[in-house]
Structure formats: structure tokens, C-alpha cells
Amino acid sequence: MDDQNKNLILATVLSFLVIVVWFVLFPPPEPVVDPNTTSVTETQTPDATNADSLQIPSGDQTGTPNVGQLPQQSDALRELSAAERITIDTPELSGSLTLLGGRIDDLSLKSYKETLDEGSPTVTLLEPEGNQNAYYSLQGWVPSGDISADQVPDKNTLWTVESGETLTPETPVTLRWDNGAGLVFLRQISVDDKYMFAITQSVENQTNSEIKLFPYSYIARHGEPDTIGFFILHEGVVRLTNGILGEIDYGDMADLDPTEADETDSERMQLTESGWIGFTDKNWMTTLIPEQGKPATTLTKYYAAHDIYRTELWQDPVTVAAGQTAEVKSQLFAGAKEWEAIRHYQDEGVTKFIESIDWGWFSYLTKPIFRMLHWLNEIIGNMGWSIIVLTLVIKAVLLPLAYKSYVSMAKMKELQPEMEKLKERAGDNREELQKGMMKLYKDNKVNPAAGCLPILLQIPIFFSLYKVIFVTIELRHAPWLGWIRDLSAPDPSSILNLFGLMPWSTPEVGSIFFIFSLGVLPIILGISMWLQQKLNPAPTDPTQAMVFAWMPWVFMFMLGSFASGLVLYWIANNIITFAQQYMIMRSQGYSPDLFGNIKSSFKRNKPPAE
């Protein structure tokens, strides 16, 4: 490979690394929350004045009623805190639902702790309205015709328990509300042993006339939650509309089209085949799921004045003849984004639910890489060792290319003396030098670009594995050995306190000074890259020699703040590459002078004699 090609590839790689480092050191700023902001609540009733003329009653430009105009008083909050609750208790979930509105607004994840510290509380997913981080789900009906808003259940309706005392996978709960005017509403709520709630809303028409109602569900989130704010990860609204995945960041929700009626920002999507909508965090998600294959409408709303985000699901209107009963079914996913659980729900009929995990642009690589890693972990029982075995598998797949690359490199070493002679003869005539080198490569059947191909192939693989480690919950708090208790976090050891031997503290993760707090794994990474370089003599060009000499230590500092699982992969990759390169070059008759190259790197270049 000539000097120009080397410089081009080097410049491209370094430019990519500069961009990555910039985003690591200077992530987008997080919004500042005013502590004096008063928490507000949403309205009790929608506006449904034009219900008969539309599939969904109109109340704003999106064609949906204003289920969520925001009241100014806190009476509803006092009623909410005083209302009776039904306990939720499953193998994975704990919490309660309130009889006021029948909303699911109190949910914790039993299997997940906030931190690795002893005594750390479990992760709280949903919280009641009135809390600082209010986050809940609610179902209801919108009336039409002569039925008034107070004749259908809303968020402030006080339900009674018809059956069930505790919501478990074995014991569903049924709520009942009689409007006293001939309509009896039931809501049956069941939950499985993971994270899926099934909700059946029914209405019995005991009047003498036909009625028409509009069923809805929504998830409300008060205030923007704490987010990672990293470009590699999506946090915000996630939805599937007729097989097409859509994502809206929290910051972009304010840019949706505002409606005239309530000055909210909203976006409407019509489901003709299948879909779902909800909010996704890095590890957790809430999703509204209609009956797949039936028409429905989803909306994304943001109430800027009150800083409330909301996703809504509107199913087809229900027409109930006198003396008849009608029902609608929907589901609510509320829990951890576990690949196995989400895949199970997809197999059970939730279309493309696995896409709710942010696989990124290289999904054709991230998905199989994760499947392999997950399968290895089931066999080995340790994510760290699974990453090392996965690296072996990847290197085995790339071995044919690596073999050609290292054979080409070995032949290039044999041609080195003749190339030096060509340079002396050509002098400053680069055209003559290029022609001579191409002839030399052709006569000896050497491809100078062969050594670059495995490196180029490893870039998307490296990025895909980084994506897998960063976004999948299976790596969260996954230990390897000793001090590595969380493969999704940077190495917690630090050279600044001699790896725990000294009593002083070190910079926190996220601090700009954390880059200097090198742990054991990043140091091993730098050494492994340095040793790998020493299989070959240093480049004759002084500039290239200097760049290559610094590169292992630059990578050491850069990757020191990356997830330890990714650093572990890179170390394993370097060690395997070292062994492959050494053995293949020996098989071609070229014996790398490892120790000689190491010694020469510590010698100062003597100035030429005058």
C-alpha cells in the first residue's frame, strides 16, 4: 500500500474516532428543570360535540377529543391519594392500581435495582399523578349523541371491585361502574408472569336506544425524564404504524403541529393493519397495543404549557344496541426491554415488537450478534466469557480474509528491500515510483489493499457490538470476574488511586477528567495493541512511525470511558489477532522479530553523520 493510500485510510479512521470522542466528552446538554415548577393534572372529561360525524370524535385538528385538557385545581390529587388501591404482585412486578379512574400508576420491577450498591431500591417504572415523575396509563370512553360526558367513566370515576382482591397472573381483577342511567361499564385487567397487561373494556346497554362510544387508552408522562442524551440511543416515543417503525425524541415533540383547540403539539397516525405506541427509555418501556389487524389511531401529544408528554390509542367506535353488551380489548406492556420477553410477545402476535429495541442502522449485524451473545450466555452463564467466545467466533468467520491479509503482509515484507531500491531509483518522480511498485506487486502476485479489508470489516462489527452492549438490558449489571461487576459500565478501577490501594477518590463517570482515570482493562488494551504492532518493524517514514507509535495509547485513553464489555471484546480481539498474524506469517516463511522490534522502539534515532 503506497503512502497516499495509507494516509487516506489513517485520516478517515482518525476522523471517525474524533467524532466518537467528541460525543463521549461533550454529549448534548440536558434540559434544566425549574424546581419551582408546580405539578399539574389533566382534565376529567373530553369534548365530544361532533362525535356522530367522525370515526373518532373531534375536539382538535387531529380528529381526536381533548382527553387531557388540564385543570387548575388539586382536588383530584387529594381524591387520588385517598382512593382504594388493588395490589399488583407478579414474579416480575410489584405495585398497585387505583380505583379512581382504574389507572395503572404504581409499578416497580422486582428483578432490577437502581444501582449495584447493597440495599439499593428496585427500579420504579410508573408513579401516580402528583408525584414529581408522574407516569401512568389510563383507559376510558368518550360519549356521543345524547350521552353526556359524566355518563361515561373517565380518570376521576370511582370504580368498585366486582371480582379479585390482588392482581396476579392467576387472579385477574374486574372493576365495575354503573352510571345510574342504564349503562354498566366493566373493566377486566389481567397480567402475565412478565410485563404484559391485558385490558378488556365492556359496556352493557340497559337503555331502550342504541348508543355509540369511543374507547381510548393513553400513557401520560409528566416532565421529561432523565435521559442518557447520547446519539447512539433513542429515548422518547416509539411506535409501529402499519409495519413502519417511528421514533420521536422528547426534544422533537415540541416541533409537532400545534392544534387550535388546546394548543398542544400532536401527531396522528392511522393504523389499518397493525401497530403500537408508547415511550421507551434505555432499559424500560411502556406500550399501548390494540388488537392487531384491526383499525385504530395513535396520537403523540405534548402539552408545552404543562410539560406533559402523552401517547394515545383510539380504537374503532363501539355501537351497542339496546339490551346488548359490547367489548374492546387492548394490551399494555410496562416493564424491562428484555429480548426474550419481547420476542415472546412478538411470537404471540404483537407485530414487529422486537423492533422496539433500538438496534440502530446496522440492525443486520446487531441482531445476529446479540442472538449469538445471548445463546452463548445461556450456555456459559457469564456475559464476560460469552463476549470472549463471541470474539473467537467472529475471528473464525473472518479468518479466510485475515489469512489472505497476513499472507499479503508477509510477502510485502519480503519485497521491502526491492521497494527501497525502487524509491532510490525514482527519487522525487512519484509517477515512476507508482508504476514500478504496481509492476512489482503484479509480478509477485501481491495485493497491497488486502491488509486493509479485515480492518474495514471490523469497523461495523465493532460499532454493532458497541450498540449491543450499550442498548440491551441483558448487559446491565452483568458481572464478569473480580472487580468487573457491570459490563455495561466503564472499568471502575483507576490508576489514579493505584487501583484501590490509595484511600482517595477518583473522577466520576461523566466527568471530563474521567478519561485520565484509567482502569485495568484499558491499560491491558493499550499494551495488547502495542504488542500487536511490534509484529512488524516501524514504518520508515518518520511521520507514520510517530502516528503508529502513539495510536495504542490514544486508544487506551479513548476506550477507557467505554463500557468494560466493549473493552474486553477489543482486548480479546487483539490477542487473537496477534496469535493469528504470528502463526500465519511464520507459515509463509517470515519470522516476526517481536523482541527486536520492541527493543528498537526504545532506541532513539541517531542524527545522520555530517
Coordinates of C-alpha atoms in Angstrom, one line a residue:
M1 CA 0.0 0.0 0.0
D2 CA 1.5 3.4 -1.0
D3 CA 1.9 6.3 1.3
Q4 CA -1.1 8.2 -0.1
N5 CA -3.4 5.3 0.5
K6 CA -2.1 4.8 4.0
N7 CA -2.5 8.5 4.8
L8 CA -6.1 8.5 3.4
I9 CA -7.1 5.4 5.5
L10 CA -5.4 6.8 8.5
A11 CA -7.1 10.2 8.1
T12 CA -10.5 8.5 7.7
V13 CA -10.1 6.4 10.8
L14 CA -8.9 9.2 12.9
S15 CA -11.7 11.5 11.8
F16 CA -14.2 8.8 12.8
L17 CA -12.5 8.5 16.2
V18 CA -12.5 12.3 16.8
I19 CA -16.3 12.4 16.2
V20 CA -16.9 9.5 18.6
V21 CA -14.6 11.1 21.3
W22 CA -16.4 14.5 20.8
F23 CA -19.8 12.9 21.5
V24 CA -18.4 11.0 24.5
L25 CA -16.8 14.0 26.1
F26 CA -19.4 16.6 25.1
P27 CA -22.8 15.0 25.0
P28 CA -25.9 17.1 24.2
P29 CA -26.8 19.3 27.2
E30 CA -29.6 18.0 29.4
P31 CA -32.6 20.3 29.9
V32 CA -32.7 22.3 33.1
V33 CA -35.8 21.7 35.2
D34 CA -37.1 24.6 37.3
P35 CA -37.6 23.3 40.8
N36 CA -40.3 25.9 41.4
T37 CA -42.5 24.5 38.6
T38 CA -45.9 23.4 40.0
S39 CA -47.1 19.9 39.2
V40 CA -50.4 20.0 37.3
T41 CA -53.0 17.4 36.5
E42 CA -55.1 16.6 33.5
T43 CA -58.8 17.1 32.8
Q44 CA -61.6 14.9 33.8
T45 CA -63.7 14.9 30.6
P46 CA -63.2 15.3 26.8
D47 CA -65.0 17.4 24.4
A48 CA -67.2 15.3 22.1
T49 CA -69.6 17.7 20.5
N50 CA -69.2 16.3 17.0
A51 CA -68.9 12.6 17.7
D52 CA -71.5 11.4 15.3
S53 CA -69.9 12.7 12.2
L54 CA -66.4 11.2 12.7
Q55 CA -64.9 7.8 13.4
I56 CA -63.2 9.5 16.4
P57 CA -65.0 12.4 18.0
S58 CA -63.5 15.7 17.1
G59 CA -62.0 18.2 19.5
D60 CA -58.9 19.4 17.8
Q61 CA -57.3 19.3 14.3
T62 CA -56.1 15.7 14.7
G63 CA -59.7 14.5 14.9
T64 CA -59.5 13.3 18.5
P65 CA -61.2 14.6 21.5
N66 CA -59.4 16.7 24.1
V67 CA -58.9 13.9 26.6
G68 CA -56.5 15.8 28.7
Q69 CA -57.3 19.5 29.0
L70 CA -55.5 20.4 32.1
P71 CA -57.4 21.6 35.2
Q72 CA -56.1 24.2 37.6
Q73 CA -57.0 22.7 41.0
S74 CA -55.5 19.9 43.0
D75 CA -58.8 18.4 44.3
A76 CA -58.3 15.4 42.1
L77 CA -54.9 14.7 43.6
R78 CA -56.4 14.5 47.1
E79 CA -59.1 12.1 45.8
L80 CA -56.4 10.1 44.1
S81 CA -54.3 9.7 47.3
A82 CA -57.4 8.8 49.3
A83 CA -58.8 6.2 46.8
E84 CA -58.6 2.5 47.5
R85 CA -55.9 0.5 45.6
I86 CA -55.6 -3.0 44.4
T87 CA -52.2 -4.7 44.8
I88 CA -50.3 -5.9 41.8
D89 CA -48.0 -8.8 42.6
T90 CA -46.3 -10.9 39.9
P91 CA -42.9 -12.6 39.6
E92 CA -41.5 -9.5 37.9
L93 CA -43.8 -6.6 39.0
S94 CA -45.0 -5.1 42.3
G95 CA -47.2 -2.1 42.8
S96 CA -50.9 -1.2 42.6
L97 CA -53.7 0.3 40.5
T98 CA -56.1 2.9 41.9
L99 CA -59.9 2.6 41.8
L100 CA -60.0 6.3 40.9
G101 CA -60.1 6.1 37.2
G102 CA -58.8 2.5 37.3
R103 CA -55.4 3.7 36.2
I104 CA -52.2 1.7 36.5
D105 CA -49.9 4.2 38.1
D106 CA -47.7 2.4 40.6
L107 CA -45.2 -0.2 39.3
S108 CA -41.8 -1.4 40.3
L109 CA -39.5 -4.0 38.7
K110 CA -38.6 -6.7 41.2
S111 CA -35.6 -8.1 39.2
Y112 CA -33.8 -4.7 38.7
K113 CA -32.1 -2.5 41.2
E114 CA -31.2 1.2 40.7
T115 CA -27.5 0.5 41.4
L116 CA -25.2 -2.3 42.4
D117 CA -24.9 -0.9 45.9
E118 CA -26.2 -3.1 48.7
G119 CA -29.7 -2.0 49.8
S120 CA -30.3 -0.2 46.5
P121 CA -34.1 0.2 45.8
T122 CA -35.8 -1.6 42.9
V123 CA -36.4 0.3 39.7
T124 CA -39.6 2.3 39.8
L125 CA -41.3 2.5 36.4
L126 CA -44.8 4.1 37.0
E127 CA -45.7 6.7 39.6
P128 CA -49.1 8.3 40.5
E129 CA -50.2 11.7 39.3
G130 CA -49.0 14.3 41.7
N131 CA -45.5 12.8 42.0
Q132 CA -42.6 14.7 40.5
N133 CA -42.1 11.9 37.9
A134 CA -45.8 11.0 37.4
Y135 CA -46.1 8.3 34.7
Y136 CA -49.2 6.2 34.3
S137 CA -51.7 4.6 32.0
L138 CA -55.4 5.1 31.7
Q139 CA -58.3 3.7 29.7
G140 CA -61.7 5.2 29.2
W141 CA -64.7 6.0 26.9
V142 CA -65.8 9.1 25.0
P143 CA -69.6 9.6 24.6
S144 CA -71.5 10.7 21.5
G145 CA -75.0 11.7 20.7
D146 CA -77.3 12.5 23.7
I147 CA -74.9 10.8 26.2
S148 CA -73.2 13.4 28.3
A149 CA -69.6 13.2 29.5
D150 CA -70.5 12.5 33.1
Q151 CA -72.3 9.3 31.9
V152 CA -69.1 7.5 30.9
P153 CA -66.1 6.6 33.1
D154 CA -63.2 9.0 33.0
K155 CA -60.0 9.4 35.0
N156 CA -61.9 10.6 38.1
T157 CA -64.5 7.9 38.1
L158 CA -64.5 5.8 41.3
W159 CA -64.8 2.2 40.3
T160 CA -65.9 -0.7 42.5
V161 CA -64.3 -4.1 42.6
E162 CA -66.6 -6.8 41.2
S163 CA -64.1 -9.7 41.5
G164 CA -60.4 -10.1 42.5
E165 CA -58.6 -8.8 45.5
T166 CA -55.0 -8.9 44.2
L167 CA -53.9 -8.7 40.6
T168 CA -51.6 -11.7 39.9
P169 CA -51.0 -13.9 36.8
E170 CA -53.6 -16.4 38.3
T171 CA -56.2 -13.9 39.5
P172 CA -57.4 -11.1 37.2
V173 CA -59.4 -8.2 38.6
T174 CA -62.7 -6.9 37.3
L175 CA -63.9 -3.3 38.0
R176 CA -67.5 -2.1 37.7
W177 CA -69.2 1.2 37.4
D178 CA -72.9 1.9 36.9
N179 CA -73.7 5.3 35.6
G180 CA -77.2 5.1 37.0
A181 CA -78.7 5.9 33.6
G182 CA -78.8 2.5 32.1
L183 CA -75.1 1.9 31.2
V184 CA -73.0 -0.5 33.1
F185 CA -69.2 -0.5 32.5
L186 CA -66.8 -3.3 33.3
R187 CA -63.0 -3.4 33.0
Q188 CA -61.2 -6.6 33.4
I189 CA -57.5 -6.4 33.9
S190 CA -55.1 -9.4 33.8
V191 CA -51.4 -9.7 33.8
D192 CA -48.9 -12.4 32.8
D193 CA -45.7 -13.5 34.6
K194 CA -43.7 -10.9 32.8
Y195 CA -44.7 -7.4 31.8
M196 CA -47.9 -7.6 29.7
F197 CA -51.3 -6.4 31.0
A198 CA -54.5 -7.4 29.1
I199 CA -57.4 -5.0 29.4
T200 CA -61.0 -5.7 28.3
Q201 CA -63.4 -2.8 28.5
S202 CA -67.1 -3.7 28.1
V203 CA -70.4 -1.7 28.3
E204 CA -73.9 -3.1 28.8
N205 CA -76.6 -1.1 27.4
Q206 CA -79.7 -1.3 29.5
T207 CA -81.4 1.6 27.9
N208 CA -84.1 1.5 25.2
S209 CA -81.9 3.1 22.5
E210 CA -78.7 2.4 20.6
I211 CA -75.6 4.1 21.8
K212 CA -72.2 4.8 20.3
L213 CA -69.0 5.1 22.3
F214 CA -65.3 5.7 21.5
P215 CA -62.8 3.6 23.5
Y216 CA -59.3 5.1 24.2
S217 CA -56.1 4.4 26.2
Y218 CA -53.3 6.7 26.9
I219 CA -49.9 6.8 28.7
A220 CA -49.0 10.2 30.3
R221 CA -45.6 11.3 31.4
H222 CA -45.2 14.5 33.4
G223 CA -41.9 16.2 32.6
E224 CA -39.0 15.0 30.5
P225 CA -37.4 12.0 32.3
D226 CA -33.6 11.7 32.9
T227 CA -32.1 10.6 29.6
I228 CA -28.7 9.4 28.5
G229 CA -28.6 12.1 25.8
F230 CA -26.3 10.0 23.6
F231 CA -26.6 10.0 19.8
I232 CA -26.4 6.2 19.7
L233 CA -29.6 5.7 21.7
H234 CA -33.2 6.7 21.1
E235 CA -35.3 7.7 24.1
G236 CA -38.8 9.0 23.7
V237 CA -41.8 7.9 21.7
V238 CA -41.6 4.6 19.8
R239 CA -44.3 3.4 17.6
L240 CA -45.1 0.9 14.8
T241 CA -47.5 2.1 12.1
N242 CA -48.6 -0.5 9.6
G243 CA -45.2 -2.2 9.8
I244 CA -43.1 1.0 9.7
L245 CA -41.1 1.9 12.9
G246 CA -41.2 5.5 14.0
E247 CA -39.3 7.4 16.7
I248 CA -39.7 10.8 18.2
D249 CA -37.2 12.2 20.7
Y250 CA -38.6 14.2 23.6
G251 CA -36.9 17.4 22.3
D252 CA -38.6 16.9 18.9
M253 CA -42.2 16.6 20.3
A254 CA -42.4 20.4 20.8
D255 CA -42.0 20.7 17.0
L256 CA -45.2 18.7 16.2
D257 CA -48.1 20.6 14.7
P258 CA -50.0 22.5 17.4
T259 CA -53.7 22.1 17.5
E260 CA -56.0 25.1 17.6
A261 CA -58.3 23.7 20.3
D262 CA -55.9 23.2 23.1
E263 CA -52.5 24.5 21.9
T264 CA -50.9 21.1 22.3
D265 CA -48.3 19.7 19.9
S266 CA -49.7 16.5 18.3
E267 CA -49.2 14.0 15.6
R268 CA -51.8 11.4 14.4
M269 CA -51.2 8.1 12.7
Q270 CA -53.8 5.8 11.3
L271 CA -53.4 2.0 11.8
T272 CA -55.0 0.0 9.1
E273 CA -53.1 -3.2 9.7
S274 CA -51.1 -3.4 12.9
G275 CA -49.1 -1.2 15.3
W276 CA -48.4 0.0 18.8
I277 CA -47.2 3.2 20.5
G278 CA -45.5 4.1 23.8
F279 CA -42.5 5.6 25.5
T280 CA -39.1 3.9 25.6
D281 CA -36.1 4.6 27.9
K282 CA -32.8 2.9 27.6
N283 CA -33.9 -0.2 29.5
W284 CA -37.6 0.2 30.2
M285 CA -40.7 0.8 28.1
T286 CA -44.4 1.3 28.2
T287 CA -46.5 0.5 25.1
L288 CA -50.2 0.6 24.2
I289 CA -51.1 -2.3 21.9
P290 CA -54.5 -2.6 20.1
E291 CA -55.9 -5.8 18.7
Q292 CA -53.6 -6.5 15.8
G293 CA -55.2 -6.5 12.4
K294 CA -58.0 -4.1 13.4
P295 CA -58.1 -0.4 12.5
A296 CA -57.0 2.1 15.2
T297 CA -55.5 5.5 15.6
T298 CA -52.4 6.5 17.6
L299 CA -51.5 10.0 18.7
T300 CA -48.4 11.7 20.1
K301 CA -49.1 14.8 22.2
Y302 CA -47.1 17.3 24.1
Y303 CA -48.6 19.9 26.4
A304 CA -45.9 22.5 26.4
A305 CA -47.5 24.8 28.9
H306 CA -47.6 21.9 31.5
D307 CA -44.6 19.9 30.2
I308 CA -46.7 16.7 29.8
Y309 CA -45.9 14.1 27.1
R310 CA -48.6 11.6 26.1
T311 CA -49.2 8.8 23.7
E312 CA -52.8 7.8 22.9
L313 CA -54.5 4.8 21.3
W314 CA -58.0 5.2 19.8
Q315 CA -59.8 2.0 18.7
D316 CA -62.9 1.8 16.5
P317 CA -66.1 3.2 17.9
V318 CA -68.5 0.7 19.5
T319 CA -72.2 0.7 18.7
V320 CA -74.3 -1.1 21.3
A321 CA -77.9 -1.9 20.6
A322 CA -80.5 -1.7 23.4
G323 CA -80.1 -4.7 25.7
Q324 CA -76.8 -5.7 24.3
T325 CA -73.2 -5.7 25.5
A326 CA -70.0 -4.8 23.6
E327 CA -66.4 -5.0 24.5
V328 CA -62.9 -3.9 23.2
K329 CA -59.6 -5.4 24.1
S330 CA -56.1 -3.8 24.3
Q331 CA -52.8 -4.6 26.0
L332 CA -50.3 -2.6 28.0
F333 CA -46.6 -3.5 28.1
A334 CA -44.9 -2.0 31.1
G335 CA -41.5 -3.4 32.0
A336 CA -37.9 -4.1 31.1
K337 CA -36.9 -4.4 27.4
E338 CA -35.8 -8.0 27.7
W339 CA -35.1 -9.5 24.3
E340 CA -36.6 -12.9 25.2
A341 CA -39.8 -11.4 26.7
I342 CA -40.3 -9.0 23.8
R343 CA -39.6 -11.8 21.3
H344 CA -42.2 -13.9 23.0
Y345 CA -44.8 -11.2 22.7
Q346 CA -44.0 -10.8 19.1
D347 CA -44.4 -14.6 18.6
E348 CA -47.8 -14.2 20.4
G349 CA -49.0 -11.7 17.8
V350 CA -47.6 -8.2 18.6
T351 CA -46.3 -7.2 15.2
K352 CA -42.6 -6.4 15.0
F353 CA -42.4 -5.9 18.7
I354 CA -38.7 -6.8 18.7
E355 CA -38.1 -3.5 16.8
S356 CA -38.9 -1.6 20.0
I357 CA -35.3 -2.4 21.0
D358 CA -33.0 0.2 19.3
W359 CA -30.9 -2.0 17.0
G360 CA -29.7 1.0 15.0
W361 CA -28.5 1.4 11.4
F362 CA -26.6 -1.9 11.5
S363 CA -29.5 -4.0 12.6
Y364 CA -28.5 -6.7 10.1
L365 CA -25.4 -7.1 12.3
T366 CA -26.6 -6.1 15.8
K367 CA -29.5 -8.6 15.8
P368 CA -27.4 -11.7 15.0
I369 CA -24.6 -10.6 17.2
F370 CA -26.9 -10.2 20.1
R371 CA -28.6 -13.6 19.4
M372 CA -25.3 -15.3 19.4
L373 CA -24.2 -13.5 22.6
H374 CA -27.5 -14.4 24.3
W375 CA -27.2 -18.0 23.2
L376 CA -23.6 -18.2 24.5
N377 CA -24.6 -16.7 27.8
E378 CA -27.3 -19.3 28.3
I379 CA -24.6 -22.0 27.9
I380 CA -21.7 -20.3 29.7
G381 CA -23.7 -18.4 32.3
N382 CA -21.3 -15.4 32.3
M383 CA -21.6 -12.4 29.9
G384 CA -17.9 -11.6 30.1
W385 CA -16.7 -15.1 29.0
S386 CA -19.6 -15.1 26.4
I387 CA -18.1 -11.9 24.9
I388 CA -14.7 -13.6 24.6
V389 CA -16.2 -16.7 23.0
L390 CA -18.2 -14.4 20.6
T391 CA -14.9 -12.7 19.7
L392 CA -13.4 -16.1 18.8
V393 CA -16.5 -16.9 16.6
I394 CA -16.2 -13.5 14.8
K395 CA -12.5 -14.0 14.3
A396 CA -13.1 -17.5 13.0
V397 CA -15.6 -16.2 10.5
L398 CA -13.1 -13.5 9.3
L399 CA -10.2 -16.0 9.3
P400 CA -10.2 -16.6 5.4
L401 CA -9.9 -12.8 4.9
A402 CA -7.4 -12.5 7.7
Y403 CA -5.3 -15.3 6.2
K404 CA -5.1 -13.6 2.8
S405 CA -4.3 -10.3 4.5
Y406 CA -1.5 -11.7 6.6
V407 CA -0.1 -13.7 3.7
S408 CA -0.1 -10.5 1.7
M409 CA 1.7 -8.7 4.5
A410 CA 4.3 -11.4 4.7
K411 CA 5.0 -11.1 1.0
M412 CA 5.2 -7.3 1.3
K413 CA 7.9 -7.7 4.0
E414 CA 9.8 -9.9 1.5
L415 CA 9.5 -7.2 -1.1
Q416 CA 10.7 -4.5 1.3
P417 CA 14.3 -4.4 0.0
E418 CA 13.2 -4.2 -3.6
M419 CA 10.8 -1.4 -2.8
E420 CA 13.5 0.6 -1.1
K421 CA 15.6 0.2 -4.3
L422 CA 12.7 1.5 -6.3
K423 CA 12.4 4.5 -4.1
E424 CA 16.1 5.3 -4.5
R425 CA 15.9 5.0 -8.3
A426 CA 12.7 7.0 -8.7
G427 CA 13.8 9.8 -6.4
D428 CA 11.1 12.5 -6.5
N429 CA 9.4 11.1 -9.6
R430 CA 6.3 9.7 -7.9
E431 CA 4.7 8.5 -11.2
E432 CA 7.7 6.3 -12.0
L433 CA 7.7 5.0 -8.4
Q434 CA 3.9 4.1 -8.7
K435 CA 4.4 2.3 -11.9
G436 CA 7.4 0.4 -10.6
M437 CA 5.6 -0.6 -7.4
M438 CA 2.5 -1.8 -9.3
K439 CA 4.7 -3.9 -11.6
L440 CA 6.4 -5.3 -8.5
Y441 CA 3.1 -6.2 -6.9
K442 CA 1.8 -7.8 -10.1
D443 CA 4.9 -9.9 -10.8
N444 CA 4.9 -11.2 -7.2
K445 CA 1.0 -11.6 -7.0
V446 CA 0.7 -9.3 -4.0
N447 CA -2.4 -7.3 -3.3
P448 CA -1.4 -4.2 -1.2
A449 CA -5.0 -3.5 -0.2
A450 CA -5.6 -7.0 1.2
G451 CA -4.3 -5.9 4.6
C452 CA -6.9 -3.2 4.9
L453 CA -10.0 -5.3 4.2
P454 CA -10.3 -7.1 7.6
I455 CA -9.8 -3.7 9.3
L456 CA -12.6 -2.1 7.3
L457 CA -14.9 -5.1 8.0
Q458 CA -14.2 -4.9 11.7
I459 CA -15.4 -1.2 11.9
P460 CA -19.2 -2.1 11.5
I461 CA -18.7 -5.2 13.7
F462 CA -17.1 -3.1 16.4
F463 CA -19.8 -0.5 16.2
S464 CA -22.6 -3.1 16.2
L465 CA -21.2 -4.8 19.3
Y466 CA -20.9 -1.4 21.0
K467 CA -24.5 -0.8 20.1
V468 CA -25.5 -4.2 21.6
I469 CA -23.6 -3.6 24.8
F470 CA -24.9 -0.1 25.1
V471 CA -28.6 -0.6 24.4
T472 CA -29.5 -4.1 25.6
I473 CA -30.6 -4.6 29.1
E474 CA -29.0 -8.1 29.3
L475 CA -25.6 -6.4 29.8
R476 CA -26.9 -4.1 32.6
H477 CA -25.2 -5.1 35.9
A478 CA -23.8 -8.2 34.3
P479 CA -20.6 -9.2 36.1
W480 CA -17.5 -10.8 34.6
L481 CA -15.0 -11.5 37.3
G482 CA -13.4 -9.8 40.3
W483 CA -13.9 -6.0 40.1
I484 CA -15.9 -6.0 36.9
R485 CA -19.4 -6.2 38.2
D486 CA -21.2 -4.3 35.4
L487 CA -20.1 -5.0 31.8
S488 CA -22.3 -2.1 30.5
A489 CA -20.3 0.4 32.6
P490 CA -16.6 1.6 32.4
D491 CA -13.9 -0.3 34.3
P492 CA -14.4 1.0 37.9
S493 CA -10.7 0.6 38.8
S494 CA -8.4 3.6 38.4
I495 CA -4.7 4.2 38.1
L496 CA -5.1 7.5 39.9
N497 CA -5.6 5.7 43.3
L498 CA -3.3 2.7 42.3
F499 CA -6.4 0.5 41.7
G500 CA -7.8 1.0 45.1
L501 CA -4.6 0.8 47.2
M502 CA -4.8 4.6 48.0
P503 CA -7.7 6.0 50.0
W504 CA -8.6 8.9 47.8
S505 CA -11.5 9.1 45.4
T506 CA -11.2 9.3 41.6
P507 CA -13.2 11.3 39.0
E508 CA -16.8 10.2 38.5
V509 CA -18.0 8.7 35.2
G510 CA -19.2 11.5 33.0
S511 CA -16.6 14.0 34.3
I512 CA -14.2 15.3 31.7
F513 CA -11.3 14.2 33.9
F514 CA -12.6 10.6 33.9
I515 CA -10.6 10.0 30.7
F516 CA -7.4 10.1 32.8
S517 CA -8.8 7.6 35.4
L518 CA -7.5 4.5 33.5
G519 CA -8.7 1.2 34.8
V520 CA -7.0 -2.2 34.4
L521 CA -8.8 -3.2 31.2
P522 CA -8.0 -0.1 29.2
I523 CA -4.3 -0.4 30.2
I524 CA -4.3 -4.0 29.1
L525 CA -6.0 -2.9 25.8
G526 CA -3.2 -0.4 25.2
I527 CA -0.5 -2.9 25.8
S528 CA -2.2 -5.5 23.6
M529 CA -2.4 -3.0 20.7
W530 CA 1.2 -2.0 21.2
L531 CA 2.4 -5.7 21.2
Q532 CA 0.3 -6.3 18.1
Q533 CA 2.2 -3.5 16.3
K534 CA 5.5 -5.0 17.2
L535 CA 5.0 -8.0 15.0
N536 CA 6.1 -5.6 12.2
P537 CA 9.0 -3.1 12.0
A538 CA 8.1 0.5 12.5
P539 CA 7.4 2.4 9.2
T540 CA 10.4 4.0 7.6
D541 CA 8.5 7.3 7.2
P542 CA 9.1 9.3 10.4
T543 CA 5.6 10.8 10.5
Q544 CA 3.9 7.5 10.1
A545 CA 6.2 5.9 12.6
M546 CA 5.2 8.6 15.2
V547 CA 1.5 8.2 14.5
F548 CA 1.6 4.4 14.8
A549 CA 3.7 4.7 18.0
W550 CA 1.1 6.9 19.7
M551 CA -2.0 5.1 18.4
P552 CA -2.2 2.3 21.1
W553 CA -2.0 4.8 23.9
V554 CA -4.5 7.2 22.3
F555 CA -7.0 4.2 22.0
M556 CA -6.2 3.3 25.6
F557 CA -7.4 6.7 26.8
M558 CA -10.3 6.9 24.4
L559 CA -11.8 3.5 25.2
G560 CA -11.1 3.9 28.9
S561 CA -14.5 5.5 29.3
F562 CA -16.3 2.9 27.2
A563 CA -18.3 0.0 28.6
S564 CA -16.0 -2.6 30.0
G565 CA -17.7 -5.3 27.9
L566 CA -16.6 -3.5 24.8
V567 CA -13.0 -3.0 26.0
L568 CA -13.0 -6.7 26.9
Y569 CA -14.0 -7.6 23.3
W570 CA -11.2 -5.4 21.9
I571 CA -8.6 -7.0 24.2
A572 CA -9.7 -10.5 23.1
N573 CA -9.7 -9.4 19.5
N574 CA -6.2 -8.0 19.8
I575 CA -4.9 -11.2 21.4
I576 CA -6.5 -13.5 18.9
T577 CA -5.3 -11.2 16.0
F578 CA -1.8 -11.3 17.4
A579 CA -1.8 -15.1 17.5
Q580 CA -3.3 -15.5 14.0
Q581 CA -0.9 -13.0 12.5
Y582 CA 2.1 -14.6 14.1
M583 CA 1.3 -18.1 13.1
I584 CA 0.3 -17.2 9.5
M585 CA 3.4 -15.1 8.9
R586 CA 5.5 -18.0 10.3
S587 CA 3.8 -20.4 7.9
Q588 CA 4.8 -18.2 5.0
G589 CA 8.5 -18.3 5.9
Y590 CA 8.6 -14.9 7.6
S591 CA 9.6 -14.9 11.2
P592 CA 8.4 -11.7 13.0
D593 CA 11.2 -10.3 15.1
L594 CA 9.0 -9.4 18.0
F595 CA 11.6 -8.7 20.6
G596 CA 13.9 -6.9 18.2
N597 CA 11.0 -4.6 17.2
I598 CA 10.3 -3.9 20.9
K599 CA 13.9 -3.1 21.6
S600 CA 14.1 -0.8 18.5
S601 CA 11.1 1.2 19.7
F602 CA 13.0 2.2 22.8
K603 CA 16.1 3.4 20.9
R604 CA 16.5 7.0 19.9
N605 CA 17.1 7.6 16.2
K606 CA 20.6 8.9 15.9
P607 CA 21.1 12.0 13.8
P608 CA 22.8 11.4 10.4
A609 CA 26.5 11.8 10.4
E610 CA 27.7 15.0 8.8

